[in-house]
PDB file of C-alpha atoms in Angstrom:
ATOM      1  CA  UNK A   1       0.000   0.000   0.000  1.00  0.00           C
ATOM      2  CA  UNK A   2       0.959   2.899  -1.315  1.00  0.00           C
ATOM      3  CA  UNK A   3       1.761   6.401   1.286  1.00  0.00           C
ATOM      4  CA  UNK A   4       1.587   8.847  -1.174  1.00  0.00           C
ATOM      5  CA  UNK A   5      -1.882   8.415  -3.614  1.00  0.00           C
ATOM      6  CA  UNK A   6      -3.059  10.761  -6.778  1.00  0.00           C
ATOM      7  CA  UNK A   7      -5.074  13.290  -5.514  1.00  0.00           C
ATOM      8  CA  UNK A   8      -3.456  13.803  -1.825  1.00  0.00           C
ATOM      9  CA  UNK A   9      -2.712  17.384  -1.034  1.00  0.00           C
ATOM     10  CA  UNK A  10       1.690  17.505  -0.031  1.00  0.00           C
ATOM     11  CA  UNK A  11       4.566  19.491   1.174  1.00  0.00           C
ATOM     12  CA  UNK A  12       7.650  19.646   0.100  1.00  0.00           C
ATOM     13  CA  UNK A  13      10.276  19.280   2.906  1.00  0.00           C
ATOM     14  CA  UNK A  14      13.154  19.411   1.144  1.00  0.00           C
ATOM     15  CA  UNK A  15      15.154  20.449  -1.870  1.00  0.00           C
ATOM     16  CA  UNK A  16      14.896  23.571  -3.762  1.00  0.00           C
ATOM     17  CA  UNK A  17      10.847  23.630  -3.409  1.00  0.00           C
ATOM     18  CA  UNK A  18      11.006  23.593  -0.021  1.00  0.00           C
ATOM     19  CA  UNK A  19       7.734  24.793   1.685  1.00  0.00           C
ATOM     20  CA  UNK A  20       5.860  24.456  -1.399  1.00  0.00           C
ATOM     21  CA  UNK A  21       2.365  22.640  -1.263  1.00  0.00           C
ATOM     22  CA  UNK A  22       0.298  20.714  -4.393  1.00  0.00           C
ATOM     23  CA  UNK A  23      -1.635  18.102  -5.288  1.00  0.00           C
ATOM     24  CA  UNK A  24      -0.369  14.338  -6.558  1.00  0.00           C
ATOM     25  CA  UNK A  25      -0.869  14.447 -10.090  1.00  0.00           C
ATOM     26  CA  UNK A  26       0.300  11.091 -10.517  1.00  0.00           C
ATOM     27  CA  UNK A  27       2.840   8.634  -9.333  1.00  0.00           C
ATOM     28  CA  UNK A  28       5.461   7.023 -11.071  1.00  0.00           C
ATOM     29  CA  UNK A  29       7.324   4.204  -8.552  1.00  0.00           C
ATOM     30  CA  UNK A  30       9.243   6.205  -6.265  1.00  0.00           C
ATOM     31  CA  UNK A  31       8.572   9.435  -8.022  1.00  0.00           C
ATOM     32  CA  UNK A  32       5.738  12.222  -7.186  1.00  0.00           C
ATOM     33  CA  UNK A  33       4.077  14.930  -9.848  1.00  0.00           C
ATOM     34  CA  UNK A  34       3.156  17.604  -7.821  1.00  0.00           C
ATOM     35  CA  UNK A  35       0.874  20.021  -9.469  1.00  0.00           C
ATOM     36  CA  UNK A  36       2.747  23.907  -9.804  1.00  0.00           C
ATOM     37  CA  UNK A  37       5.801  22.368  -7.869  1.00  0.00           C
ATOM     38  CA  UNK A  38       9.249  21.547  -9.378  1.00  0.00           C
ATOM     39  CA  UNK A  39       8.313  22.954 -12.948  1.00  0.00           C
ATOM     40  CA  UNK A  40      10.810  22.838 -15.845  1.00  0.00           C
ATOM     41  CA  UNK A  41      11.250  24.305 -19.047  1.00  0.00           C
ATOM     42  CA  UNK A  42      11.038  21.624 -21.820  1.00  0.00           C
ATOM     43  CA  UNK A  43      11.388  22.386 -25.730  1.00  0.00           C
ATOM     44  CA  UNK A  44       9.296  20.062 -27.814  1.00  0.00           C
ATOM     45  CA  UNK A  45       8.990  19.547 -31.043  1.00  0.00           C
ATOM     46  CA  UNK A  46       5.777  20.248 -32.984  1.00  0.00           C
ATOM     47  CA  UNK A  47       3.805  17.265 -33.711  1.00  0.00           C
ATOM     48  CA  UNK A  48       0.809  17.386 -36.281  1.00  0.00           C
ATOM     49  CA  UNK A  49      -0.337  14.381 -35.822  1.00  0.00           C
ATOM     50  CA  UNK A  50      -1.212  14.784 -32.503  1.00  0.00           C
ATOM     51  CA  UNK A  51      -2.352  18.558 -32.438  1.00  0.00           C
ATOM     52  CA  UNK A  52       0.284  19.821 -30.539  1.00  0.00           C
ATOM     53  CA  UNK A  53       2.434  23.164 -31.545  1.00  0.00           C
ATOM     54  CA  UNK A  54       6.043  23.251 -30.593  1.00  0.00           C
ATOM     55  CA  UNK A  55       7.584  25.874 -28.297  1.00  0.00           C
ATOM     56  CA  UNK A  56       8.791  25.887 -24.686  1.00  0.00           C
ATOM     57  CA  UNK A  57       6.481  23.940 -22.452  1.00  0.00           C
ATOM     58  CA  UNK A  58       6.856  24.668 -18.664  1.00  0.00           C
ATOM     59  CA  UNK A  59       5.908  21.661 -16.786  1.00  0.00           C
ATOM     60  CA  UNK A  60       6.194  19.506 -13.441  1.00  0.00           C
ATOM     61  CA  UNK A  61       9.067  17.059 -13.203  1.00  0.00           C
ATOM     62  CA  UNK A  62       8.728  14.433 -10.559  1.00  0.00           C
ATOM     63  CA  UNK A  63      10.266  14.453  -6.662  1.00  0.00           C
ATOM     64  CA  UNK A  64      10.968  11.729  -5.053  1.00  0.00           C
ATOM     65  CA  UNK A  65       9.201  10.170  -2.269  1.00  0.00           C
ATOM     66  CA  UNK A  66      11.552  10.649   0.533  1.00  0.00           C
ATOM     67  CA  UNK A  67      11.025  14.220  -0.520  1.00  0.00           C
ATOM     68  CA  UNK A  68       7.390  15.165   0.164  1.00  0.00           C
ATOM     69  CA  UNK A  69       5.303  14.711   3.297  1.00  0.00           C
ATOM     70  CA  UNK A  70       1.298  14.421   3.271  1.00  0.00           C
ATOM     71  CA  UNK A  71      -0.478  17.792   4.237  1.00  0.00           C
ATOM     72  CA  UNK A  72      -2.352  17.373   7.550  1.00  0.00           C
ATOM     73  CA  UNK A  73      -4.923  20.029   7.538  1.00  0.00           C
ATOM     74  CA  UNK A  74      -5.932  19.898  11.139  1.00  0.00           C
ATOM     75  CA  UNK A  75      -2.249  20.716  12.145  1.00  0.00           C
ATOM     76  CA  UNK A  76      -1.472  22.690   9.107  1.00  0.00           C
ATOM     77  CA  UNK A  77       1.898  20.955   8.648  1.00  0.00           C
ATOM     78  CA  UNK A  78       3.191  17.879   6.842  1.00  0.00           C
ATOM     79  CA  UNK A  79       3.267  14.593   8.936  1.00  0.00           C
ATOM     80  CA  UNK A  80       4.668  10.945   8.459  1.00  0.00           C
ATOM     81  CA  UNK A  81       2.224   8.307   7.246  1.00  0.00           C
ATOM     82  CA  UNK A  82       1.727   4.547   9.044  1.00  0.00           C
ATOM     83  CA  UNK A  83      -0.508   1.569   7.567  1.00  0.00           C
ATOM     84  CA  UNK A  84      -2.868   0.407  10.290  1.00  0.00           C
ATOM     85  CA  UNK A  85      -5.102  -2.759   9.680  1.00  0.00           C
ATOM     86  CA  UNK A  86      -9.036  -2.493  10.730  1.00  0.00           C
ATOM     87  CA  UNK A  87     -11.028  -4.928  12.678  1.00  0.00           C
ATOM     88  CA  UNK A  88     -12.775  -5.967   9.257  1.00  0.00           C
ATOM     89  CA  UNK A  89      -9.314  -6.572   7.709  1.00  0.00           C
ATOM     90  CA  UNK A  90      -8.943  -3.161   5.442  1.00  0.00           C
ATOM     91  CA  UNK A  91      -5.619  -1.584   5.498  1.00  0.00           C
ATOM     92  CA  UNK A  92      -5.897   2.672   5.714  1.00  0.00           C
ATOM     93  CA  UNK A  93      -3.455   4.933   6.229  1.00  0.00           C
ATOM     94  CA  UNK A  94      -3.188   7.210   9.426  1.00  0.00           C
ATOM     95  CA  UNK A  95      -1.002  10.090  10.592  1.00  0.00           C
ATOM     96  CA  UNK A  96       1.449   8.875  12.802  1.00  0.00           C
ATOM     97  CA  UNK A  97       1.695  12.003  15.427  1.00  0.00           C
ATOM     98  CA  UNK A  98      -2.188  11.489  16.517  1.00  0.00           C
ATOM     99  CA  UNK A  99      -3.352   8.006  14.742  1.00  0.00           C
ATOM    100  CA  UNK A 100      -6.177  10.137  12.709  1.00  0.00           C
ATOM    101  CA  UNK A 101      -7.194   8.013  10.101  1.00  0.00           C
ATOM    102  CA  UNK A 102      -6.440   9.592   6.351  1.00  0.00           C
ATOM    103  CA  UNK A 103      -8.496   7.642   4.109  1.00  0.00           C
ATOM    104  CA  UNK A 104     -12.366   7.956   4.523  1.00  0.00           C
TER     105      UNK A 104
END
């Protein structure tokens, strides 16, 4: 199971966007698209085929893992994640510092 999903709201705690907080756009093993966080400047080639006009791109390149916390909004800071089993046998995910579980 997976501590980091698509769609969970992050902060950066390290590197040069330090601070910085975004959404999982996806994730890619032990890399993290966050949205508006880590962009880079790519130049692509136009391609006709599939509609797309060349130029410079700015986009998201991917953190790692280690890098990013998951946003806790009831402390307003970025907290480790543990995987705690239910009574009915479903794993969820729950912040560490007060056992609040993450998934609903």
């Amino acid at each position: 199971m997976n501590r980091i999903r698509k769609g969970d709201q992050v902060l950066v705690i390290t590197g040069k966007n330090k601070g910085q907080r975004g959404d999982v756009l996806r994730v890619a093993g032990e890399r993290v698209f966050v949205s508006n966080v880590n962009l880079v400047k790519r130049h692509t080639k136009p391609n006709p085929q599939a509609n797309q006009a060349g130029g410079i791109v700015e986009r998201e390149a991917s953190i790692h893992l280690s890098n990013v916390q998951l946003f806790n909004p009831a402390t307003n800071k970025g907290e480790r994640v543990g995987i705690k089993t239910l009574e009915d046998g479903r794993k969820v995910r729950v912040f560490r510092s007060n056992g609040e579980v993450v998934d609903a």
